[in-house]
Amino acid sequence: IAPLVLPTLVTISAIDFATVILSESALSFLGLGIQPPDFTWGAMVANGRGYLATAWWIAFWPGLAIMLTTLSLNILSNWARTVADPQQRWRLQTLRKAAR
């Protein structure tokens, strides 16, 4: 059972982890998440919101980190699913043939 369930479990856990990152960032942005002595990306975006006209990078870089992390987790989970699932391996073989 494990070889059949593991690819799906890895995919779901990676996507759920990305969802948790987005939820925590949104709650921290709204002031409902982790409180000020600790830093979070959502709180950094919220702190930089007042400086968007003069110092846009204060909010831009934490927002970019949130976006890149969640996108990377989604791409990684899709790749892991393709590699681990025997029914999806033909996609990798097609890519390898096209690269030659």
mmCIF file of N, CA and C in Angstrom:
data_model
loop_
_atom_site.group_PDB
_atom_site.id
_atom_site.type_symbol
_atom_site.label_atom_id
_atom_site.label_comp_id
_atom_site.label_asym_id
_atom_site.label_seq_id
_atom_site.Cartn_x
_atom_site.Cartn_y
_atom_site.Cartn_z
ATOM 1 N N ILE A 1 0.832 -1.194 0.000
ATOM 2 C CA ILE A 1 0.000 0.000 0.000
ATOM 3 C C ILE A 1 0.871 1.250 0.000
ATOM 4 N N ALA A 2 1.994 1.239 0.690
ATOM 5 C CA ALA A 2 2.835 2.429 0.811
ATOM 6 C C ALA A 2 3.306 2.977 -0.536
ATOM 7 N N PRO A 3 3.757 2.144 -1.490
ATOM 8 C CA PRO A 3 4.188 2.715 -2.776
ATOM 9 C C PRO A 3 3.065 3.409 -3.543
ATOM 10 N N LEU A 4 1.844 2.993 -3.309
ATOM 11 C CA LEU A 4 0.723 3.619 -4.000
ATOM 12 C C LEU A 4 0.250 4.894 -3.310
ATOM 13 N N VAL A 5 0.374 4.936 -2.003
ATOM 14 C CA VAL A 5 -0.133 6.065 -1.228
ATOM 15 C C VAL A 5 0.913 7.168 -1.070
ATOM 16 N N LEU A 6 2.177 6.812 -1.051
ATOM 17 C CA LEU A 6 3.243 7.774 -0.770
ATOM 18 C C LEU A 6 3.287 8.960 -1.738
ATOM 19 N N PRO A 7 3.187 8.776 -3.061
ATOM 20 C CA PRO A 7 3.215 9.950 -3.947
ATOM 21 C C PRO A 7 2.078 10.930 -3.676
ATOM 22 N N THR A 8 0.906 10.398 -3.429
ATOM 23 C CA THR A 8 -0.234 11.265 -3.130
ATOM 24 C C THR A 8 -0.048 11.968 -1.800
ATOM 25 N N LEU A 9 0.471 11.263 -0.817
ATOM 26 C CA LEU A 9 0.706 11.850 0.499
ATOM 27 C C LEU A 9 1.741 12.970 0.439
ATOM 28 N N VAL A 10 2.803 12.775 -0.317
ATOM 29 C CA VAL A 10 3.834 13.812 -0.471
ATOM 30 C C VAL A 10 3.251 15.037 -1.163
ATOM 31 N N THR A 11 2.465 14.824 -2.196
ATOM 32 C CA THR A 11 1.858 15.938 -2.924
ATOM 33 C C THR A 11 0.904 16.726 -2.035
ATOM 34 N N ILE A 12 0.053 16.035 -1.331
ATOM 35 C CA ILE A 12 -0.921 16.709 -0.472
ATOM 36 C C ILE A 12 -0.230 17.451 0.663
ATOM 37 N N SER A 13 0.799 16.851 1.260
ATOM 38 C CA SER A 13 1.485 17.520 2.367
ATOM 39 C C SER A 13 2.231 18.761 1.892
ATOM 40 N N ALA A 14 2.839 18.729 0.718
ATOM 41 C CA ALA A 14 3.542 19.910 0.208
ATOM 42 C C ALA A 14 2.562 21.032 -0.116
ATOM 43 N N ILE A 15 1.435 20.690 -0.715
ATOM 44 C CA ILE A 15 0.435 21.711 -1.027
ATOM 45 C C ILE A 15 -0.186 22.263 0.249
ATOM 46 N N ASP A 16 -0.426 21.411 1.239
ATOM 47 C CA ASP A 16 -0.946 21.890 2.521
ATOM 48 C C ASP A 16 0.056 22.788 3.228
ATOM 49 N N PHE A 17 1.342 22.473 3.128
ATOM 50 C CA PHE A 17 2.364 23.319 3.740
ATOM 51 C C PHE A 17 2.375 24.697 3.084
ATOM 52 N N ALA A 18 2.216 24.747 1.768
ATOM 53 C CA ALA A 18 2.132 26.032 1.075
ATOM 54 C C ALA A 18 0.886 26.800 1.509
ATOM 55 N N THR A 19 -0.211 26.096 1.716
ATOM 56 C CA THR A 19 -1.437 26.735 2.185
ATOM 57 C C THR A 19 -1.261 27.296 3.593
ATOM 58 N N VAL A 20 -0.547 26.572 4.439
ATOM 59 C CA VAL A 20 -0.279 27.053 5.802
ATOM 60 C C VAL A 20 0.576 28.318 5.758
ATOM 61 N N ILE A 21 1.570 28.353 4.884
ATOM 62 C CA ILE A 21 2.411 29.550 4.750
ATOM 63 C C ILE A 21 1.561 30.742 4.320
ATOM 64 N N LEU A 22 0.693 30.545 3.332
ATOM 65 C CA LEU A 22 -0.168 31.636 2.879
ATOM 66 C C LEU A 22 -1.152 32.072 3.965
ATOM 67 N N SER A 23 -1.705 31.125 4.698
ATOM 68 C CA SER A 23 -2.650 31.461 5.768
ATOM 69 C C SER A 23 -1.968 32.230 6.889
ATOM 70 N N GLU A 24 -0.790 31.775 7.290
ATOM 71 C CA GLU A 24 -0.055 32.464 8.351
ATOM 72 C C GLU A 24 0.337 33.864 7.912
ATOM 73 N N SER A 25 0.755 34.008 6.673
ATOM 74 C CA SER A 25 1.131 35.327 6.168
ATOM 75 C C SER A 25 -0.071 36.261 6.125
ATOM 76 N N ALA A 26 -1.207 35.743 5.698
ATOM 77 C CA ALA A 26 -2.413 36.570 5.647
ATOM 78 C C ALA A 26 -2.860 36.985 7.043
ATOM 79 N N LEU A 27 -2.839 36.044 7.985
ATOM 80 C CA LEU A 27 -3.234 36.388 9.355
ATOM 81 C C LEU A 27 -2.264 37.377 9.988
ATOM 82 N N SER A 28 -0.980 37.204 9.742
ATOM 83 C CA SER A 28 0.002 38.148 10.281
ATOM 84 C C SER A 28 -0.147 39.515 9.634
ATOM 85 N N PHE A 29 -0.464 39.551 8.350
ATOM 86 C CA PHE A 29 -0.693 40.825 7.669
ATOM 87 C C PHE A 29 -1.861 41.571 8.290
ATOM 88 N N LEU A 30 -2.898 40.832 8.664
ATOM 89 C CA LEU A 30 -4.078 41.446 9.273
ATOM 90 C C LEU A 30 -3.896 41.748 10.756
ATOM 91 N N GLY A 31 -2.789 41.288 11.343
ATOM 92 C CA GLY A 31 -2.536 41.523 12.757
ATOM 93 C C GLY A 31 -3.099 40.452 13.662
ATOM 94 N N LEU A 32 -3.553 39.345 13.098
ATOM 95 C CA LEU A 32 -4.151 38.271 13.882
ATOM 96 C C LEU A 32 -3.219 37.086 14.075
ATOM 97 N N GLY A 33 -2.041 37.144 13.509
ATOM 98 C CA GLY A 33 -1.112 36.015 13.562
ATOM 99 C C GLY A 33 -0.096 36.174 14.678
ATOM 100 N N ILE A 34 1.128 35.806 14.377
ATOM 101 C CA ILE A 34 2.227 35.888 15.340
ATOM 102 C C ILE A 34 2.468 37.351 15.684
ATOM 103 N N GLN A 35 2.654 37.628 16.956
ATOM 104 C CA GLN A 35 2.730 39.006 17.426
ATOM 105 C C GLN A 35 4.135 39.601 17.295
ATOM 106 N N PRO A 36 4.271 40.923 17.369
ATOM 107 C CA PRO A 36 5.458 41.681 16.985
ATOM 108 C C PRO A 36 6.842 41.266 17.477
ATOM 109 N N PRO A 37 7.088 40.725 18.622
ATOM 110 C CA PRO A 37 8.503 40.412 18.881
ATOM 111 C C PRO A 37 9.080 39.430 17.868
ATOM 112 N N ASP A 38 8.242 38.584 17.300
ATOM 113 C CA ASP A 38 8.692 37.635 16.281
ATOM 114 C C ASP A 38 8.386 38.198 14.897
ATOM 115 N N PHE A 39 9.247 37.876 13.943
ATOM 116 C CA PHE A 39 9.067 38.367 12.583
ATOM 117 C C PHE A 39 8.450 37.291 11.708
ATOM 118 N N THR A 40 7.509 37.705 10.901
ATOM 119 C CA THR A 40 6.931 36.830 9.885
ATOM 120 C C THR A 40 6.845 37.621 8.590
ATOM 121 N N TRP A 41 6.728 36.917 7.487
ATOM 122 C CA TRP A 41 6.653 37.596 6.197
ATOM 123 C C TRP A 41 5.390 38.446 6.085
ATOM 124 N N GLY A 42 4.285 37.961 6.609
ATOM 125 C CA GLY A 42 3.051 38.737 6.557
ATOM 126 C C GLY A 42 3.150 40.024 7.355
ATOM 127 N N ALA A 43 3.783 39.965 8.523
ATOM 128 C CA ALA A 43 3.969 41.171 9.331
ATOM 129 C C ALA A 43 4.932 42.140 8.654
ATOM 130 N N MET A 44 5.946 41.609 7.969
ATOM 131 C CA MET A 44 6.877 42.479 7.245
ATOM 132 C C MET A 44 6.172 43.214 6.107
ATOM 133 N N VAL A 45 5.279 42.518 5.412
ATOM 134 C CA VAL A 45 4.507 43.170 4.350
ATOM 135 C C VAL A 45 3.593 44.231 4.955
ATOM 136 N N ALA A 46 2.973 43.928 6.083
ATOM 137 C CA ALA A 46 2.088 44.893 6.743
ATOM 138 C C ALA A 46 2.863 46.116 7.219
ATOM 139 N N ASN A 47 4.072 45.915 7.750
ATOM 140 C CA ASN A 47 4.880 47.049 8.195
ATOM 141 C C ASN A 47 5.336 47.909 7.024
ATOM 142 N N GLY A 48 5.578 47.308 5.883
ATOM 143 C CA GLY A 48 6.015 48.063 4.719
ATOM 144 C C GLY A 48 4.896 48.706 3.928
ATOM 145 N N ARG A 49 3.664 48.397 4.278
ATOM 146 C CA ARG A 49 2.517 48.936 3.546
ATOM 147 C C ARG A 49 2.481 50.459 3.578
ATOM 148 N N GLY A 50 2.853 51.053 4.681
ATOM 149 C CA GLY A 50 2.832 52.508 4.795
ATOM 150 C C GLY A 50 3.935 53.205 4.022
ATOM 151 N N TYR A 51 4.922 52.457 3.573
ATOM 152 C CA TYR A 51 6.063 53.045 2.872
ATOM 153 C C TYR A 51 6.097 52.680 1.388
ATOM 154 N N LEU A 52 4.998 52.222 0.835
ATOM 155 C CA LEU A 52 4.993 51.765 -0.558
ATOM 156 C C LEU A 52 5.366 52.868 -1.545
ATOM 157 N N ALA A 53 4.995 54.103 -1.265
ATOM 158 C CA ALA A 53 5.298 55.198 -2.191
ATOM 159 C C ALA A 53 6.771 55.596 -2.145
ATOM 160 N N THR A 54 7.405 55.472 -0.995
ATOM 161 C CA THR A 54 8.791 55.936 -0.864
ATOM 162 C C THR A 54 9.802 54.809 -0.801
ATOM 163 N N ALA A 55 9.478 53.726 -0.121
ATOM 164 C CA ALA A 55 10.411 52.596 0.031
ATOM 165 C C ALA A 55 9.658 51.297 -0.243
ATOM 166 N N TRP A 56 9.353 51.050 -1.505
ATOM 167 C CA TRP A 56 8.537 49.910 -1.910
ATOM 168 C C TRP A 56 9.171 48.573 -1.572
ATOM 169 N N TRP A 57 10.487 48.532 -1.490
ATOM 170 C CA TRP A 57 11.185 47.262 -1.266
ATOM 171 C C TRP A 57 10.948 46.688 0.124
ATOM 172 N N ILE A 58 10.501 47.496 1.067
ATOM 173 C CA ILE A 58 10.228 46.996 2.417
ATOM 174 C C ILE A 58 9.104 45.959 2.387
ATOM 175 N N ALA A 59 8.109 46.171 1.549
ATOM 176 C CA ALA A 59 7.010 45.213 1.426
ATOM 177 C C ALA A 59 7.219 44.242 0.266
ATOM 178 N N PHE A 60 8.009 44.647 -0.725
ATOM 179 C CA PHE A 60 8.170 43.826 -1.928
ATOM 180 C C PHE A 60 8.924 42.534 -1.660
ATOM 181 N N TRP A 61 10.058 42.592 -0.977
ATOM 182 C CA TRP A 61 10.894 41.401 -0.788
ATOM 183 C C TRP A 61 10.228 40.328 0.065
ATOM 184 N N PRO A 62 9.566 40.674 1.181
ATOM 185 C CA PRO A 62 8.839 39.611 1.903
ATOM 186 C C PRO A 62 7.685 39.028 1.081
ATOM 187 N N GLY A 63 6.999 39.874 0.316
ATOM 188 C CA GLY A 63 5.933 39.370 -0.551
ATOM 189 C C GLY A 63 6.468 38.448 -1.629
ATOM 190 N N LEU A 64 7.627 38.797 -2.181
ATOM 191 C CA LEU A 64 8.264 37.938 -3.176
ATOM 192 C C LEU A 64 8.699 36.616 -2.552
ATOM 193 N N ALA A 65 9.184 36.663 -1.316
ATOM 194 C CA ALA A 65 9.584 35.432 -0.622
ATOM 195 C C ALA A 65 8.380 34.519 -0.397
ATOM 196 N N ILE A 66 7.251 35.087 -0.029
ATOM 197 C CA ILE A 66 6.026 34.297 0.146
ATOM 198 C C ILE A 66 5.641 33.639 -1.174
ATOM 199 N N MET A 67 5.637 34.425 -2.243
ATOM 200 C CA MET A 67 5.231 33.915 -3.545
ATOM 201 C C MET A 67 6.182 32.833 -4.048
ATOM 202 N N LEU A 68 7.487 33.070 -3.955
ATOM 203 C CA LEU A 68 8.460 32.092 -4.448
ATOM 204 C C LEU A 68 8.446 30.801 -3.631
ATOM 205 N N THR A 69 8.267 30.914 -2.326
ATOM 206 C CA THR A 69 8.231 29.721 -1.483
ATOM 207 C C THR A 69 7.024 28.850 -1.799
ATOM 208 N N THR A 70 5.855 29.461 -1.892
ATOM 209 C CA THR A 70 4.658 28.669 -2.180
ATOM 210 C C THR A 70 4.686 28.109 -3.601
ATOM 211 N N LEU A 71 5.175 28.890 -4.552
ATOM 212 C CA LEU A 71 5.287 28.394 -5.925
ATOM 213 C C LEU A 71 6.288 27.247 -6.009
ATOM 214 N N SER A 72 7.411 27.376 -5.314
ATOM 215 C CA SER A 72 8.418 26.309 -5.311
ATOM 216 C C SER A 72 7.874 25.032 -4.685
ATOM 217 N N LEU A 73 7.129 25.163 -3.604
ATOM 218 C CA LEU A 73 6.535 23.978 -2.982
ATOM 219 C C LEU A 73 5.538 23.291 -3.913
ATOM 220 N N ASN A 74 4.755 24.073 -4.629
ATOM 221 C CA ASN A 74 3.799 23.477 -5.564
ATOM 222 C C ASN A 74 4.506 22.789 -6.726
ATOM 223 N N ILE A 75 5.535 23.414 -7.267
ATOM 224 C CA ILE A 75 6.285 22.795 -8.366
ATOM 225 C C ILE A 75 7.004 21.548 -7.879
ATOM 226 N N LEU A 76 7.591 21.618 -6.689
ATOM 227 C CA LEU A 76 8.280 20.458 -6.126
ATOM 228 C C LEU A 76 7.316 19.301 -5.882
ATOM 229 N N SER A 77 6.126 19.598 -5.401
ATOM 230 C CA SER A 77 5.160 18.523 -5.160
ATOM 231 C C SER A 77 4.692 17.901 -6.472
ATOM 232 N N ASN A 78 4.520 18.718 -7.499
ATOM 233 C CA ASN A 78 4.140 18.161 -8.804
ATOM 234 C C ASN A 78 5.247 17.286 -9.372
ATOM 235 N N TRP A 79 6.490 17.712 -9.230
ATOM 236 C CA TRP A 79 7.617 16.919 -9.717
ATOM 237 C C TRP A 79 7.732 15.608 -8.940
ATOM 238 N N ALA A 80 7.594 15.679 -7.614
ATOM 239 C CA ALA A 80 7.683 14.463 -6.797
ATOM 240 C C ALA A 80 6.568 13.487 -7.157
ATOM 241 N N ARG A 81 5.410 13.995 -7.434
ATOM 242 C CA ARG A 81 4.291 13.138 -7.838
ATOM 243 C C ARG A 81 4.591 12.466 -9.178
ATOM 244 N N THR A 82 5.131 13.221 -10.109
ATOM 245 C CA THR A 82 5.443 12.664 -11.426
ATOM 246 C C THR A 82 6.528 11.605 -11.339
ATOM 247 N N VAL A 83 7.533 11.837 -10.517
ATOM 248 C CA VAL A 83 8.640 10.884 -10.383
ATOM 249 C C VAL A 83 8.195 9.620 -9.661
ATOM 250 N N ALA A 84 7.397 9.767 -8.621
ATOM 251 C CA ALA A 84 7.063 8.623 -7.774
ATOM 252 C C ALA A 84 5.882 7.798 -8.284
ATOM 253 N N ASP A 85 5.036 8.376 -9.088
ATOM 254 C CA ASP A 85 3.846 7.663 -9.550
ATOM 255 C C ASP A 85 4.158 6.890 -10.829
ATOM 256 N N PRO A 86 4.002 5.566 -10.806
ATOM 257 C CA PRO A 86 4.313 4.771 -12.001
ATOM 258 C C PRO A 86 3.452 5.134 -13.218
ATOM 259 N N GLN A 87 2.249 5.594 -12.991
ATOM 260 C CA GLN A 87 1.373 5.955 -14.109
ATOM 261 C C GLN A 87 1.753 7.291 -14.743
ATOM 262 N N GLN A 88 2.563 8.089 -14.054
ATOM 263 C CA GLN A 88 2.959 9.400 -14.564
ATOM 264 C C GLN A 88 4.380 9.426 -15.127
ATOM 265 N N ARG A 89 5.114 8.338 -15.024
ATOM 266 C CA ARG A 89 6.513 8.324 -15.465
ATOM 267 C C ARG A 89 6.669 8.559 -16.958
ATOM 268 N N TRP A 90 5.658 8.273 -17.735
ATOM 269 C CA TRP A 90 5.749 8.495 -19.180
ATOM 270 C C TRP A 90 5.989 9.967 -19.492
ATOM 271 N N ARG A 91 5.549 10.862 -18.613
ATOM 272 C CA ARG A 91 5.776 12.292 -18.836
ATOM 273 C C ARG A 91 7.257 12.629 -18.774
ATOM 274 N N LEU A 92 7.982 12.016 -17.843
ATOM 275 C CA LEU A 92 9.420 12.250 -17.750
ATOM 276 C C LEU A 92 10.143 11.670 -18.955
ATOM 277 N N GLN A 93 9.717 10.509 -19.417
ATOM 278 C CA GLN A 93 10.357 9.901 -20.579
ATOM 279 C C GLN A 93 10.118 10.737 -21.830
ATOM 280 N N THR A 94 8.950 11.338 -21.943
ATOM 281 C CA THR A 94 8.662 12.214 -23.078
ATOM 282 C C THR A 94 9.553 13.447 -23.038
ATOM 283 N N LEU A 95 9.766 14.003 -21.852
ATOM 284 C CA LEU A 95 10.636 15.170 -21.716
ATOM 285 C C LEU A 95 12.080 14.826 -22.041
ATOM 286 N N ARG A 96 12.527 13.659 -21.628
ATOM 287 C CA ARG A 96 13.902 13.246 -21.910
ATOM 288 C C ARG A 96 14.120 13.037 -23.404
ATOM 289 N N LYS A 97 13.135 12.469 -24.086
ATOM 290 C CA LYS A 97 13.255 12.272 -25.530
ATOM 291 C C LYS A 97 13.262 13.608 -26.264
ATOM 292 N N ALA A 98 12.478 14.555 -25.795
ATOM 293 C CA ALA A 98 12.429 15.873 -26.432
ATOM 294 C C ALA A 98 13.723 16.647 -26.215
ATOM 295 N N ALA A 99 14.404 16.397 -25.099
ATOM 296 C CA ALA A 99 15.648 17.109 -24.792
ATOM 297 C C ALA A 99 16.808 16.619 -25.651
ATOM 298 N N ARG A 100 16.696 15.424 -26.181
ATOM 299 C CA ARG A 100 17.790 14.873 -26.999
ATOM 300 C C ARG A 100 17.824 15.511 -28.301
#
